[in-house]
Amino acid sequence: MKGLGNVIAIELKLAMRDPMSAFFALAFPMVILWVKMRNGGSLPSGLPMIDAVVPMLSVFVIGLASLVILPATLAQYRERRVLKRLRATPAAPTMIFGAQWVAHMLLAVLGSVLIAVVGLAVYGMGGPVDPVSVVVAWVLGALSLGSIGLLIGALVPSGRTATVIGLAVFFPMVFVSGAMSARETLPESMRSVGDLTPMAPAVQAIRAAWEGQPASPLTLAVMVAIFIVAGGVALKAFRW
């Protein structure tokens, strides 16, 4: 466990030291928060905009860390033959996946906490009604999206290709799932498409918990199913 903890710490430091990773996980969501809150206001339901934007952007951060930064890191290690060297050690794919997932999700935690702190301190956000359920939904979202990122990273040969694929997966989902704009403000056709994406359950579950609404068991089950299926396929398909 100590060895795994050291690996996670090193991976987190490397991610934090990478200017692009740090910018997209920590600074870029803050820019979006500022843009979204320039006019303030409320949603049609009467919910203050800030109380919808912060949980939405937390999923945005999870998606960036899971679908863009994480697979690019794994693919870069393959491209630089780091994984080949690790193959000669006792490190198993499960350990590599676990260390990468935890390190990148800790980066996402920092980004999510930063958004919440600014929301509370600057925009007068009320805070989550059910913090425990928010954490549970956040972790399930990180597991489901992280498993997809690991699947991409398990197969793609180069960091550049992984980044292109990750962005191609990430951005369409962000715009239709409700992670960029509140679902209730999107056209019905876009919501219907967004509901089919792996990001939508995370948005719905985190927002519901934030507003004190009961989480849909189906929504939670979908995230668990995505984690099991995508994670299992990633382990089977992993290439050193």
PDB file of C-alpha atoms in Angstrom:
ATOM      1  CA  MET A   1       0.000   0.000   0.000  1.00  0.00           C
ATOM      2  CA  LYS A   2       2.887   2.340   0.771  1.00  0.00           C
ATOM      3  CA  GLY A   3       4.319   1.734  -2.689  1.00  0.00           C
ATOM      4  CA  LEU A   4       0.955   2.467  -4.299  1.00  0.00           C
ATOM      5  CA  GLY A   5       0.640   5.647  -2.240  1.00  0.00           C
ATOM      6  CA  ASN A   6       4.068   6.785  -3.427  1.00  0.00           C
ATOM      7  CA  VAL A   7       3.120   6.141  -7.045  1.00  0.00           C
ATOM      8  CA  ILE A   8      -0.110   8.111  -6.646  1.00  0.00           C
ATOM      9  CA  ALA A   9       1.754  11.020  -5.022  1.00  0.00           C
ATOM     10  CA  ILE A  10       4.291  11.086  -7.858  1.00  0.00           C
ATOM     11  CA  GLU A  11       1.604  10.936 -10.538  1.00  0.00           C
ATOM     12  CA  LEU A  12      -0.328  13.773  -8.893  1.00  0.00           C
ATOM     13  CA  LYS A  13       2.817  15.913  -8.735  1.00  0.00           C
ATOM     14  CA  LEU A  14       3.517  15.247 -12.402  1.00  0.00           C
ATOM     15  CA  ALA A  15      -0.043  16.200 -13.331  1.00  0.00           C
ATOM     16  CA  MET A  16       0.144  19.393 -11.280  1.00  0.00           C
ATOM     17  CA  ARG A  17       3.477  20.328 -12.851  1.00  0.00           C
ATOM     18  CA  ASP A  18       2.152  19.882 -16.371  1.00  0.00           C
ATOM     19  CA  PRO A  19       0.937  23.359 -17.412  1.00  0.00           C
ATOM     20  CA  MET A  20      -1.816  22.095 -19.702  1.00  0.00           C
ATOM     21  CA  SER A  21      -3.190  19.570 -17.196  1.00  0.00           C
ATOM     22  CA  ALA A  22      -3.188  22.102 -14.360  1.00  0.00           C
ATOM     23  CA  PHE A  23      -4.782  24.777 -16.536  1.00  0.00           C
ATOM     24  CA  PHE A  24      -7.611  22.625 -17.870  1.00  0.00           C
ATOM     25  CA  ALA A  25      -8.396  20.968 -14.524  1.00  0.00           C
ATOM     26  CA  LEU A  26      -8.063  24.036 -12.275  1.00  0.00           C
ATOM     27  CA  ALA A  27      -8.092  27.320 -14.219  1.00  0.00           C
ATOM     28  CA  PHE A  28     -10.303  26.639 -17.235  1.00  0.00           C
ATOM     29  CA  PRO A  29     -13.395  25.710 -15.157  1.00  0.00           C
ATOM     30  CA  MET A  30     -12.938  28.961 -13.232  1.00  0.00           C
ATOM     31  CA  VAL A  31     -13.059  30.886 -16.498  1.00  0.00           C
ATOM     32  CA  ILE A  32     -16.297  29.110 -17.426  1.00  0.00           C
ATOM     33  CA  LEU A  33     -17.718  29.863 -13.965  1.00  0.00           C
ATOM     34  CA  TRP A  34     -16.958  33.554 -14.442  1.00  0.00           C
ATOM     35  CA  VAL A  35     -18.548  33.577 -17.907  1.00  0.00           C
ATOM     36  CA  LYS A  36     -21.655  31.774 -16.651  1.00  0.00           C
ATOM     37  CA  MET A  37     -22.103  34.093 -13.677  1.00  0.00           C
ATOM     38  CA  ARG A  38     -21.518  37.444 -15.365  1.00  0.00           C
ATOM     39  CA  ASN A  39     -25.254  38.075 -15.451  1.00  0.00           C
ATOM     40  CA  GLY A  40     -26.210  35.887 -12.480  1.00  0.00           C
ATOM     41  CA  GLY A  41     -29.927  35.256 -12.346  1.00  0.00           C
ATOM     42  CA  SER A  42     -31.971  32.126 -11.768  1.00  0.00           C
ATOM     43  CA  LEU A  43     -33.174  29.126 -13.726  1.00  0.00           C
ATOM     44  CA  PRO A  44     -36.842  28.851 -14.792  1.00  0.00           C
ATOM     45  CA  SER A  45     -37.458  26.741 -11.654  1.00  0.00           C
ATOM     46  CA  GLY A  46     -36.287  29.645  -9.474  1.00  0.00           C
ATOM     47  CA  LEU A  47     -33.046  27.930  -8.484  1.00  0.00           C
ATOM     48  CA  PRO A  48     -30.174  30.452  -8.281  1.00  0.00           C
ATOM     49  CA  MET A  49     -27.887  30.001 -11.245  1.00  0.00           C
ATOM     50  CA  ILE A  50     -24.818  29.482  -9.066  1.00  0.00           C
ATOM     51  CA  ASP A  51     -26.429  26.481  -7.331  1.00  0.00           C
ATOM     52  CA  ALA A  52     -26.758  24.767 -10.715  1.00  0.00           C
ATOM     53  CA  VAL A  53     -23.494  25.919 -12.288  1.00  0.00           C
ATOM     54  CA  VAL A  54     -21.161  24.653  -9.541  1.00  0.00           C
ATOM     55  CA  PRO A  55     -22.377  21.021  -9.537  1.00  0.00           C
ATOM     56  CA  MET A  56     -22.484  21.080 -13.341  1.00  0.00           C
ATOM     57  CA  LEU A  57     -18.898  22.276 -13.558  1.00  0.00           C
ATOM     58  CA  SER A  58     -17.777  19.639 -11.073  1.00  0.00           C
ATOM     59  CA  VAL A  59     -18.792  17.067 -13.699  1.00  0.00           C
ATOM     60  CA  PHE A  60     -16.997  19.172 -16.324  1.00  0.00           C
ATOM     61  CA  VAL A  61     -13.818  18.829 -14.228  1.00  0.00           C
ATOM     62  CA  ILE A  62     -14.317  15.080 -13.761  1.00  0.00           C
ATOM     63  CA  GLY A  63     -14.769  14.714 -17.507  1.00  0.00           C
ATOM     64  CA  LEU A  64     -11.638  16.675 -18.345  1.00  0.00           C
ATOM     65  CA  ALA A  65      -9.508  14.716 -15.894  1.00  0.00           C
ATOM     66  CA  SER A  66     -11.031  11.348 -16.874  1.00  0.00           C
ATOM     67  CA  LEU A  67     -11.480  11.579 -20.618  1.00  0.00           C
ATOM     68  CA  VAL A  68      -8.685  13.927 -21.707  1.00  0.00           C
ATOM     69  CA  ILE A  69      -5.825  14.118 -19.204  1.00  0.00           C
ATOM     70  CA  LEU A  70      -5.884  10.518 -17.891  1.00  0.00           C
ATOM     71  CA  PRO A  71      -5.836   8.651 -21.234  1.00  0.00           C
ATOM     72  CA  ALA A  72      -3.216  11.030 -22.616  1.00  0.00           C
ATOM     73  CA  THR A  73      -0.951  10.264 -19.647  1.00  0.00           C
ATOM     74  CA  LEU A  74      -1.310   6.492 -20.095  1.00  0.00           C
ATOM     75  CA  ALA A  75      -0.739   6.736 -23.838  1.00  0.00           C
ATOM     76  CA  GLN A  76       2.343   8.910 -23.336  1.00  0.00           C
ATOM     77  CA  TYR A  77       3.758   6.274 -21.013  1.00  0.00           C
ATOM     78  CA  ARG A  78       3.193   3.664 -23.734  1.00  0.00           C
ATOM     79  CA  GLU A  79       4.714   5.929 -26.380  1.00  0.00           C
ATOM     80  CA  ARG A  80       7.803   6.551 -24.231  1.00  0.00           C
ATOM     81  CA  ARG A  81       8.058   2.852 -23.369  1.00  0.00           C
ATOM     82  CA  VAL A  82       7.534   3.544 -19.669  1.00  0.00           C
ATOM     83  CA  LEU A  83       4.887   0.808 -19.582  1.00  0.00           C
ATOM     84  CA  LYS A  84       7.337  -1.630 -21.163  1.00  0.00           C
ATOM     85  CA  ARG A  85       9.723  -1.015 -18.286  1.00  0.00           C
ATOM     86  CA  LEU A  86       6.932  -1.354 -15.752  1.00  0.00           C
ATOM     87  CA  ARG A  87       6.054  -4.722 -17.269  1.00  0.00           C
ATOM     88  CA  ALA A  88       9.337  -6.068 -15.874  1.00  0.00           C
ATOM     89  CA  THR A  89       8.283  -5.080 -12.354  1.00  0.00           C
ATOM     90  CA  PRO A  90       5.575  -6.579 -10.101  1.00  0.00           C
ATOM     91  CA  ALA A  91       3.229  -3.772 -11.213  1.00  0.00           C
ATOM     92  CA  ALA A  92       0.013  -5.211 -12.651  1.00  0.00           C
ATOM     93  CA  PRO A  93      -2.434  -3.381 -14.951  1.00  0.00           C
ATOM     94  CA  THR A  94      -4.845  -3.095 -12.007  1.00  0.00           C
ATOM     95  CA  MET A  95      -2.195  -1.249  -9.984  1.00  0.00           C
ATOM     96  CA  ILE A  96      -1.320   1.036 -12.887  1.00  0.00           C
ATOM     97  CA  PHE A  97      -4.982   1.800 -13.543  1.00  0.00           C
ATOM     98  CA  GLY A  98      -5.682   2.365  -9.850  1.00  0.00           C
ATOM     99  CA  ALA A  99      -2.748   4.724  -9.367  1.00  0.00           C
ATOM    100  CA  GLN A 100      -3.579   6.714 -12.499  1.00  0.00           C
ATOM    101  CA  TRP A 101      -7.271   6.934 -11.643  1.00  0.00           C
ATOM    102  CA  VAL A 102      -6.703   8.058  -8.051  1.00  0.00           C
ATOM    103  CA  ALA A 103      -4.051  10.625  -9.017  1.00  0.00           C
ATOM    104  CA  HIS A 104      -6.189  12.180 -11.741  1.00  0.00           C
ATOM    105  CA  MET A 105      -9.338  12.128  -9.632  1.00  0.00           C
ATOM    106  CA  LEU A 106      -7.453  13.909  -6.842  1.00  0.00           C
ATOM    107  CA  LEU A 107      -6.700  16.558  -9.457  1.00  0.00           C
ATOM    108  CA  ALA A 108     -10.433  16.654 -10.229  1.00  0.00           C
ATOM    109  CA  VAL A 109     -11.192  16.958  -6.503  1.00  0.00           C
ATOM    110  CA  LEU A 110      -8.946  20.020  -6.318  1.00  0.00           C
ATOM    111  CA  GLY A 111     -10.719  21.551  -9.300  1.00  0.00           C
ATOM    112  CA  SER A 112     -14.184  20.797  -7.896  1.00  0.00           C
ATOM    113  CA  VAL A 113     -13.330  22.154  -4.437  1.00  0.00           C
ATOM    114  CA  LEU A 114     -11.871  25.320  -5.971  1.00  0.00           C
ATOM    115  CA  ILE A 115     -15.079  25.930  -7.926  1.00  0.00           C
ATOM    116  CA  ALA A 116     -17.203  25.355  -4.810  1.00  0.00           C
ATOM    117  CA  VAL A 117     -15.069  27.685  -2.672  1.00  0.00           C
ATOM    118  CA  VAL A 118     -15.324  30.473  -5.240  1.00  0.00           C
ATOM    119  CA  GLY A 119     -19.052  29.853  -5.559  1.00  0.00           C
ATOM    120  CA  LEU A 120     -19.478  30.188  -1.806  1.00  0.00           C
ATOM    121  CA  ALA A 121     -17.130  33.119  -1.275  1.00  0.00           C
ATOM    122  CA  VAL A 122     -17.775  35.200  -4.394  1.00  0.00           C
ATOM    123  CA  TYR A 123     -21.242  34.347  -5.687  1.00  0.00           C
ATOM    124  CA  GLY A 124     -23.107  33.583  -2.456  1.00  0.00           C
ATOM    125  CA  MET A 125     -23.842  29.964  -3.248  1.00  0.00           C
ATOM    126  CA  GLY A 126     -26.010  28.224  -0.665  1.00  0.00           C
ATOM    127  CA  GLY A 127     -24.053  24.972  -0.669  1.00  0.00           C
ATOM    128  CA  PRO A 128     -25.229  21.372  -1.136  1.00  0.00           C
ATOM    129  CA  VAL A 129     -28.358  20.266   0.716  1.00  0.00           C
ATOM    130  CA  ASP A 130     -27.110  16.672   0.988  1.00  0.00           C
ATOM    131  CA  PRO A 131     -23.270  16.721   1.003  1.00  0.00           C
ATOM    132  CA  VAL A 132     -22.916  12.964   1.580  1.00  0.00           C
ATOM    133  CA  SER A 133     -25.045  12.127  -1.445  1.00  0.00           C
ATOM    134  CA  VAL A 134     -23.094  14.678  -3.493  1.00  0.00           C
ATOM    135  CA  VAL A 135     -19.836  12.915  -2.601  1.00  0.00           C
ATOM    136  CA  VAL A 136     -21.311   9.499  -3.447  1.00  0.00           C
ATOM    137  CA  ALA A 137     -22.616  10.763  -6.794  1.00  0.00           C
ATOM    138  CA  TRP A 138     -19.288  12.490  -7.507  1.00  0.00           C
ATOM    139  CA  VAL A 139     -17.309   9.308  -6.836  1.00  0.00           C
ATOM    140  CA  LEU A 140     -19.642   7.190  -8.975  1.00  0.00           C
ATOM    141  CA  GLY A 141     -19.339   9.735 -11.778  1.00  0.00           C
ATOM    142  CA  ALA A 142     -15.560   9.658 -11.446  1.00  0.00           C
ATOM    143  CA  LEU A 143     -15.554   5.857 -11.541  1.00  0.00           C
ATOM    144  CA  SER A 144     -17.783   5.630 -14.616  1.00  0.00           C
ATOM    145  CA  LEU A 145     -16.069   8.365 -16.650  1.00  0.00           C
ATOM    146  CA  GLY A 146     -12.647   7.314 -15.367  1.00  0.00           C
ATOM    147  CA  SER A 147     -13.186   3.776 -16.624  1.00  0.00           C
ATOM    148  CA  ILE A 148     -13.902   5.151 -20.100  1.00  0.00           C
ATOM    149  CA  GLY A 149     -10.729   7.224 -19.929  1.00  0.00           C
ATOM    150  CA  LEU A 150      -8.756   4.158 -18.863  1.00  0.00           C
ATOM    151  CA  LEU A 151     -10.221   2.229 -21.801  1.00  0.00           C
ATOM    152  CA  ILE A 152      -9.014   4.907 -24.208  1.00  0.00           C
ATOM    153  CA  GLY A 153      -5.604   4.990 -22.535  1.00  0.00           C
ATOM    154  CA  ALA A 154      -5.386   1.191 -22.587  1.00  0.00           C
ATOM    155  CA  LEU A 155      -5.553   1.081 -26.382  1.00  0.00           C
ATOM    156  CA  VAL A 156      -4.235   4.303 -27.920  1.00  0.00           C
ATOM    157  CA  PRO A 157      -0.550   4.272 -28.962  1.00  0.00           C
ATOM    158  CA  SER A 158       0.388   7.940 -28.481  1.00  0.00           C
ATOM    159  CA  GLY A 159      -0.394  10.850 -26.202  1.00  0.00           C
ATOM    160  CA  ARG A 160      -1.403  13.116 -29.069  1.00  0.00           C
ATOM    161  CA  THR A 161      -3.876  10.572 -30.436  1.00  0.00           C
ATOM    162  CA  ALA A 162      -5.301   9.993 -26.954  1.00  0.00           C
ATOM    163  CA  THR A 163      -5.800  13.730 -26.503  1.00  0.00           C
ATOM    164  CA  VAL A 164      -7.612  14.040 -29.831  1.00  0.00           C
ATOM    165  CA  ILE A 165      -9.870  11.073 -29.056  1.00  0.00           C
ATOM    166  CA  GLY A 166     -10.482  12.271 -25.500  1.00  0.00           C
ATOM    167  CA  LEU A 167     -11.489  15.746 -26.657  1.00  0.00           C
ATOM    168  CA  ALA A 168     -13.698  14.253 -29.374  1.00  0.00           C
ATOM    169  CA  VAL A 169     -15.496  12.228 -26.701  1.00  0.00           C
ATOM    170  CA  PHE A 170     -15.515  14.937 -24.030  1.00  0.00           C
ATOM    171  CA  PHE A 171     -16.790  18.056 -25.754  1.00  0.00           C
ATOM    172  CA  PRO A 172     -19.943  16.686 -27.420  1.00  0.00           C
ATOM    173  CA  MET A 173     -20.970  15.075 -24.128  1.00  0.00           C
ATOM    174  CA  VAL A 174     -20.356  18.280 -22.183  1.00  0.00           C
ATOM    175  CA  PHE A 175     -22.679  20.294 -24.393  1.00  0.00           C
ATOM    176  CA  VAL A 176     -25.584  17.840 -24.487  1.00  0.00           C
ATOM    177  CA  SER A 177     -25.396  16.236 -21.020  1.00  0.00           C
ATOM    178  CA  GLY A 178     -25.970  19.380 -18.960  1.00  0.00           C
ATOM    179  CA  ALA A 179     -22.394  19.802 -17.717  1.00  0.00           C
ATOM    180  CA  MET A 180     -21.996  23.097 -19.559  1.00  0.00           C
ATOM    181  CA  SER A 181     -25.562  24.427 -19.661  1.00  0.00           C
ATOM    182  CA  ALA A 182     -28.387  23.462 -17.314  1.00  0.00           C
ATOM    183  CA  ARG A 183     -30.444  20.618 -18.789  1.00  0.00           C
ATOM    184  CA  GLU A 184     -33.695  22.513 -18.316  1.00  0.00           C
ATOM    185  CA  THR A 185     -32.459  25.282 -20.617  1.00  0.00           C
ATOM    186  CA  LEU A 186     -31.525  22.903 -23.453  1.00  0.00           C
ATOM    187  CA  PRO A 187     -33.864  22.021 -26.343  1.00  0.00           C
ATOM    188  CA  GLU A 188     -35.749  18.774 -25.837  1.00  0.00           C
ATOM    189  CA  SER A 189     -33.977  17.117 -28.767  1.00  0.00           C
ATOM    190  CA  MET A 190     -30.586  17.929 -27.250  1.00  0.00           C
ATOM    191  CA  ARG A 191     -31.674  16.624 -23.831  1.00  0.00           C
ATOM    192  CA  SER A 192     -32.809  13.376 -25.438  1.00  0.00           C
ATOM    193  CA  VAL A 193     -29.391  12.897 -27.012  1.00  0.00           C
ATOM    194  CA  GLY A 194     -27.630  13.986 -23.839  1.00  0.00           C
ATOM    195  CA  ASP A 195     -29.508  11.448 -21.739  1.00  0.00           C
ATOM    196  CA  LEU A 196     -27.823   8.695 -23.747  1.00  0.00           C
ATOM    197  CA  THR A 197     -24.297   9.830 -22.863  1.00  0.00           C
ATOM    198  CA  PRO A 198     -22.246   8.433 -19.931  1.00  0.00           C
ATOM    199  CA  MET A 199     -21.850  11.951 -18.547  1.00  0.00           C
ATOM    200  CA  ALA A 200     -25.580  12.599 -18.095  1.00  0.00           C
ATOM    201  CA  PRO A 201     -26.061  10.273 -15.076  1.00  0.00           C
ATOM    202  CA  ALA A 202     -23.245  12.048 -13.215  1.00  0.00           C
ATOM    203  CA  VAL A 203     -24.768  15.467 -13.917  1.00  0.00           C
ATOM    204  CA  GLN A 204     -28.233  14.336 -12.869  1.00  0.00           C
ATOM    205  CA  ALA A 205     -27.081  12.571  -9.703  1.00  0.00           C
ATOM    206  CA  ILE A 206     -24.812  15.367  -8.465  1.00  0.00           C
ATOM    207  CA  ARG A 207     -27.355  18.077  -9.177  1.00  0.00           C
ATOM    208  CA  ALA A 208     -30.155  16.104  -7.498  1.00  0.00           C
ATOM    209  CA  ALA A 209     -28.074  15.565  -4.366  1.00  0.00           C
ATOM    210  CA  TRP A 210     -26.972  19.213  -4.392  1.00  0.00           C
ATOM    211  CA  GLU A 211     -30.592  20.336  -4.442  1.00  0.00           C
ATOM    212  CA  GLY A 212     -31.667  17.782  -1.829  1.00  0.00           C
ATOM    213  CA  GLN A 213     -33.650  15.573  -4.196  1.00  0.00           C
ATOM    214  CA  PRO A 214     -33.524  11.766  -3.990  1.00  0.00           C
ATOM    215  CA  ALA A 215     -31.172  10.195  -6.486  1.00  0.00           C
ATOM    216  CA  SER A 216     -32.687   7.911  -9.079  1.00  0.00           C
ATOM    217  CA  PRO A 217     -31.587   4.291  -8.411  1.00  0.00           C
ATOM    218  CA  LEU A 218     -31.473   3.775 -12.175  1.00  0.00           C
ATOM    219  CA  THR A 219     -29.085   6.717 -12.584  1.00  0.00           C
ATOM    220  CA  LEU A 220     -26.740   5.339  -9.935  1.00  0.00           C
ATOM    221  CA  ALA A 221     -26.989   1.828 -11.395  1.00  0.00           C
ATOM    222  CA  VAL A 222     -26.070   3.111 -14.851  1.00  0.00           C
ATOM    223  CA  MET A 223     -22.874   4.673 -13.499  1.00  0.00           C
ATOM    224  CA  VAL A 224     -21.949   1.449 -11.701  1.00  0.00           C
ATOM    225  CA  ALA A 225     -22.647  -0.566 -14.872  1.00  0.00           C
ATOM    226  CA  ILE A 226     -20.476   1.744 -16.995  1.00  0.00           C
ATOM    227  CA  PHE A 227     -17.652   1.395 -14.484  1.00  0.00           C
ATOM    228  CA  ILE A 228     -17.848  -2.407 -14.461  1.00  0.00           C
ATOM    229  CA  VAL A 229     -18.162  -2.861 -18.221  1.00  0.00           C
ATOM    230  CA  ALA A 230     -15.706  -0.188 -19.406  1.00  0.00           C
ATOM    231  CA  GLY A 231     -13.240  -0.968 -16.618  1.00  0.00           C
ATOM    232  CA  GLY A 232     -13.360  -4.694 -17.366  1.00  0.00           C
ATOM    233  CA  VAL A 233     -12.855  -4.155 -21.087  1.00  0.00           C
ATOM    234  CA  ALA A 234      -9.967  -1.764 -20.353  1.00  0.00           C
ATOM    235  CA  LEU A 235      -8.198  -4.401 -18.261  1.00  0.00           C
ATOM    236  CA  LYS A 236      -8.712  -7.047 -20.944  1.00  0.00           C
ATOM    237  CA  ALA A 237      -7.565  -4.755 -23.740  1.00  0.00           C
ATOM    238  CA  PHE A 238      -4.607  -3.150 -21.905  1.00  0.00           C
ATOM    239  CA  ARG A 239      -1.465  -2.987 -24.012  1.00  0.00           C
ATOM    240  CA  TRP A 240       1.931  -2.454 -22.470  1.00  0.00           C
TER     241      TRP A 240
END
